[in-house]
XYZ file of C-alpha atoms in Angstrom:
325
model
C 128.096 48.894 -66.071
C 131.375 49.613 -65.852
C 131.235 52.191 -68.050
C 128.254 54.055 -65.852
C 130.727 53.634 -63.385
C 133.530 55.400 -64.846
C 131.113 58.226 -65.766
C 129.761 58.631 -62.064
C 133.424 58.414 -60.612
C 134.377 60.996 -62.643
C 135.377 64.147 -60.648
C 133.541 66.561 -63.247
C 130.604 64.187 -63.181
C 127.635 66.417 -62.469
C 124.776 65.477 -60.043
C 122.388 66.057 -63.086
C 124.169 62.839 -65.243
C 124.584 61.163 -62.174
C 120.594 61.243 -61.138
C 119.991 60.284 -64.847
C 122.154 57.492 -64.730
C 120.713 56.455 -61.542
C 117.043 56.599 -62.499
C 117.643 54.559 -65.983
C 119.195 51.628 -63.495
C 115.201 51.324 -62.756
C 115.943 51.716 -59.019
C 112.108 50.441 -58.539
C 112.559 47.531 -59.857
C 116.067 46.763 -57.935
C 114.702 47.764 -54.535
C 113.455 44.259 -53.546
C 117.557 43.626 -53.297
C 118.275 45.291 -50.340
C 121.974 45.244 -51.114
C 124.237 43.571 -54.072
C 125.023 40.373 -51.908
C 120.845 39.116 -51.886
C 120.874 40.041 -56.023
C 120.938 37.545 -58.527
C 124.964 37.132 -59.914
C 123.524 39.057 -63.129
C 122.047 41.817 -61.459
C 124.570 42.479 -58.689
C 126.855 45.055 -60.786
C 123.409 47.160 -61.236
C 122.186 46.957 -57.575
C 125.616 48.234 -56.191
C 125.582 50.956 -59.061
C 122.165 52.349 -57.671
C 122.696 51.816 -54.106
C 125.970 53.678 -54.496
C 124.665 56.553 -56.314
C 121.711 56.766 -54.069
C 124.030 57.282 -51.290
C 125.809 60.010 -53.247
C 122.779 62.016 -54.103
C 121.620 62.131 -50.849
C 124.751 62.993 -49.204
C 125.258 65.618 -52.163
C 128.789 64.411 -53.032
C 128.592 65.993 -56.604
C 130.444 69.025 -57.334
C 128.467 70.644 -59.636
C 124.486 70.754 -60.854
C 124.673 72.520 -64.166
C 122.484 70.042 -66.145
C 118.606 69.572 -65.317
C 117.326 66.426 -64.771
C 113.769 65.813 -64.108
C 112.759 61.884 -63.007
C 108.946 62.603 -63.463
C 109.655 63.943 -67.406
C 112.758 61.723 -69.187
C 111.528 62.068 -72.435
C 108.242 61.771 -71.721
C 108.700 59.130 -69.296
C 107.557 59.271 -65.561
C 110.385 57.268 -64.184
C 109.441 58.052 -60.564
C 105.883 55.517 -60.471
C 106.413 52.060 -58.926
C 104.365 49.211 -60.116
C 102.393 47.619 -57.384
C 104.613 44.932 -57.675
C 107.612 46.761 -57.178
C 105.717 48.453 -54.461
C 104.977 45.326 -52.868
C 108.539 43.991 -52.894
C 110.669 46.786 -52.046
C 112.527 46.282 -49.183
C 114.375 49.542 -49.254
C 112.488 52.375 -49.307
C 112.842 55.243 -52.487
C 114.058 58.451 -51.108
C 111.670 61.521 -52.076
C 114.462 64.063 -52.509
C 115.812 61.774 -55.590
C 112.009 61.934 -57.381
C 112.124 65.749 -57.541
C 114.011 67.528 -60.539
C 117.536 68.717 -60.355
C 119.370 71.426 -61.632
C 118.526 74.797 -63.350
C 114.936 75.200 -64.324
C 113.886 75.873 -67.970
C 112.950 79.395 -69.263
C 109.873 79.950 -70.582
C 111.062 79.018 -74.088
C 112.636 76.046 -73.049
C 109.795 74.776 -70.979
C 107.507 75.240 -74.473
C 109.718 73.284 -76.300
C 110.112 70.425 -74.073
C 106.233 70.423 -73.640
C 105.835 70.163 -77.395
C 108.542 68.011 -77.538
C 106.898 65.379 -75.098
C 103.263 65.744 -76.867
C 105.243 64.548 -79.959
C 106.841 61.905 -78.134
C 103.195 61.039 -76.639
C 102.022 61.054 -80.069
C 104.644 58.690 -81.539
C 104.254 56.234 -78.503
C 100.168 56.176 -78.827
C 99.857 56.629 -82.141
C 97.587 59.838 -81.969
C 97.948 62.018 -85.075
C 96.130 64.863 -82.995
C 98.680 65.397 -80.552
C 101.793 64.958 -83.367
C 99.921 67.588 -85.564
C 99.770 70.061 -82.569
C 103.196 69.187 -81.728
C 104.883 69.941 -85.202
C 102.731 72.984 -85.459
C 104.393 74.183 -81.886
C 108.109 73.810 -83.808
C 109.034 70.657 -81.725
C 110.371 68.466 -84.855
C 112.931 71.686 -85.774
C 114.604 71.767 -82.718
C 115.372 68.751 -82.343
C 118.372 66.389 -83.170
C 119.029 63.691 -85.673
C 119.374 61.497 -83.138
C 116.339 62.315 -81.692
C 114.238 62.516 -84.968
C 115.331 58.968 -85.657
C 114.444 57.869 -82.446
C 111.041 59.169 -82.741
C 110.452 57.686 -85.918
C 111.664 54.202 -84.881
C 109.363 54.451 -81.993
C 106.318 55.170 -84.392
C 107.817 52.080 -86.670
C 107.857 49.924 -83.673
C 104.473 50.334 -82.317
C 102.937 50.094 -86.088
C 101.697 53.821 -86.297
C 101.536 54.648 -89.959
C 99.896 57.666 -89.468
C 102.526 58.814 -87.445
C 105.298 58.009 -89.731
C 103.546 59.254 -93.040
C 103.227 63.182 -90.727
C 107.037 62.441 -89.438
C 108.439 61.963 -92.995
C 106.361 64.762 -94.407
C 108.059 66.719 -91.807
C 111.625 66.063 -93.284
C 112.135 62.559 -91.397
C 114.366 59.986 -93.295
C 113.339 56.388 -93.493
C 116.885 55.391 -95.474
C 119.986 54.192 -93.627
C 120.392 52.305 -90.111
C 120.831 53.262 -86.556
C 123.012 50.762 -84.441
C 122.890 48.103 -87.307
C 119.160 48.390 -87.597
C 117.058 49.674 -90.592
C 113.474 50.393 -89.900
C 112.667 47.741 -92.224
C 114.000 45.648 -89.540
C 112.133 46.506 -86.923
C 108.152 46.992 -89.147
C 105.693 44.694 -87.270
C 103.282 44.213 -90.378
C 103.082 44.159 -93.851
C 101.189 47.144 -94.238
C 104.011 49.261 -92.576
C 106.731 47.024 -94.754
C 104.849 48.170 -97.715
C 104.603 52.162 -96.478
C 108.537 52.649 -95.321
C 109.019 51.014 -99.309
C 106.786 53.527 -100.770
C 108.243 56.641 -98.829
C 112.122 55.501 -99.310
C 113.238 52.565 -97.535
C 115.210 49.886 -99.454
C 114.586 46.316 -98.531
C 117.598 45.190 -100.033
C 119.342 47.129 -96.725
C 117.195 45.067 -94.477
C 118.578 42.387 -92.210
C 116.100 39.219 -92.642
C 117.790 38.076 -89.433
C 116.379 40.871 -87.444
C 113.074 41.108 -88.749
C 112.707 37.485 -87.653
C 110.757 38.610 -84.861
C 107.933 40.416 -86.997
C 106.445 37.290 -88.084
C 106.081 35.052 -91.140
C 104.227 37.388 -93.759
C 106.581 40.161 -92.757
C 109.717 37.723 -93.898
C 107.418 36.629 -96.888
C 106.922 40.466 -97.966
C 110.909 41.584 -97.163
C 112.168 38.646 -99.409
C 109.563 39.545 -102.135
C 110.582 43.316 -102.401
C 114.347 42.335 -102.512
C 115.742 41.851 -98.863
C 118.777 39.096 -99.547
C 117.580 35.700 -97.946
C 120.918 34.284 -97.279
C 122.197 38.057 -95.783
C 123.711 37.929 -92.137
C 122.765 39.696 -89.409
C 125.810 41.856 -87.447
C 126.674 38.359 -85.064
C 126.905 37.001 -88.426
C 123.750 34.802 -88.168
C 121.288 33.755 -90.769
C 117.893 33.980 -90.856
C 116.921 30.580 -90.520
C 119.539 30.195 -87.641
C 118.146 32.739 -85.946
C 114.127 31.679 -86.264
C 115.111 28.253 -85.262
C 116.880 29.778 -82.047
C 114.544 31.389 -81.378
C 111.252 28.603 -81.755
C 109.584 30.624 -84.593
C 108.352 27.602 -86.431
C 105.846 29.405 -89.007
C 109.365 31.947 -89.950
C 111.199 28.545 -90.059
C 108.724 27.326 -92.259
C 108.034 29.925 -94.600
C 111.745 30.337 -95.047
C 112.231 27.047 -95.709
C 109.707 27.185 -98.494
C 111.568 30.377 -99.798
C 114.613 28.619 -100.597
C 117.069 29.090 -97.058
C 119.832 27.083 -96.919
C 119.199 24.522 -93.802
C 123.099 24.366 -93.802
C 124.295 27.893 -93.815
C 126.413 28.389 -90.815
C 126.299 31.047 -88.346
C 129.449 32.923 -89.140
C 131.075 32.960 -85.463
C 131.344 29.064 -84.754
C 130.194 27.251 -87.799
C 126.811 26.281 -86.098
C 123.641 25.260 -88.481
C 119.994 26.020 -87.618
C 119.842 22.079 -86.949
C 122.298 21.866 -84.728
C 121.031 24.735 -82.782
C 117.808 22.826 -82.277
C 119.218 19.733 -81.143
C 121.363 21.653 -78.454
C 118.036 23.190 -77.314
C 116.369 20.277 -76.874
C 119.125 19.064 -74.703
C 119.163 22.105 -72.678
C 115.543 22.139 -72.011
C 115.544 18.495 -71.042
C 118.441 19.222 -68.466
C 116.454 22.262 -67.402
C 113.365 19.878 -66.844
C 115.320 17.461 -65.096
C 116.629 20.360 -62.809
C 120.498 19.879 -63.802
C 121.317 23.648 -64.669
C 121.652 26.008 -62.236
C 119.718 28.943 -62.658
C 122.562 31.199 -63.840
C 124.013 28.256 -66.441
C 125.912 30.237 -69.042
C 124.581 27.815 -71.427
C 121.087 29.237 -71.626
C 119.639 29.835 -75.136
C 119.446 32.525 -76.968
C 117.071 35.537 -75.326
C 116.992 33.554 -71.735
C 114.370 31.117 -72.838
C 116.542 28.622 -70.910
C 116.576 31.229 -67.425
C 112.386 31.353 -68.314
C 112.097 27.859 -68.168
C 114.279 27.355 -65.063
C 111.983 30.605 -63.374
C 108.966 28.192 -64.401
C 110.301 25.502 -62.239
C 111.702 26.598 -59.072
C 109.885 29.736 -58.318
C 106.437 31.785 -57.667
C 106.195 32.664 -61.239
C 105.215 30.024 -62.560
C 101.828 31.054 -64.429
C 103.930 34.486 -65.364
C 106.172 31.978 -67.484
C 104.112 29.415 -68.565
C 101.822 31.834 -70.518
C 105.621 33.481 -72.086
C 107.364 29.945 -72.799
């Protein structure tokens, strides 16, 4: 939030940039909080910035409007549509003016390119190879930046769309290397997709097992069989066994132990082992169940599990959180 605030407070900030930041803050989800003081501590900075941006955009408080932004088609996503729950909980009305595009209208060629890119993204999201083939025929791939190509390929990988992955690689996408410290193999959700990526050129030795534990025991076993280091550390210095234990992934813990993972291998940051993390988790959950821990406790466990337990106990989200927990 501090970085976003510095951007919008800069005198050269364009209205299109400000409107993009406003919608990326997910204002529909924040509308239940009429002001920052009424929001939970973890959301106050976002709520304050969202309503500050809203007021400035409505007042025309930006010197230029050179960059186009369409909230109904933000890389294929319509951000103006609120869910039923968001609409029911809203304590502030949504200004209709902010739902309209800003900036110069695209020319005919640009419109066609944007339409082809939106079709390509839809295909990567849904796995519809017909959309992908049509977009590739229309030249959607050639005009994209390397970062955007990697984003679309990663989208198809995360959703287990092997047919789309094959088409993008045939169009020139690379399955090697990392983006934001993650390789594509770290996000592959199934064994067939892991095998496909390796066949297309991905190197299992570059994958991080601690990042792949979220994909399940079979994926972890397959990566180790293909050469992913069993004792490798994540960017945060965590071994896979530690991450699996903290996340409560019992099947992955069993698989890693059977594969020979060192149960005493520490996390680099503080020397904690998986066994210590489990003991601490039990103590924290006991505190939560006894009602002795505050909602915003800094000691909550990774991935907000501690917060979810607290929600299930003291809010009206018991059914939803019980299912998650």
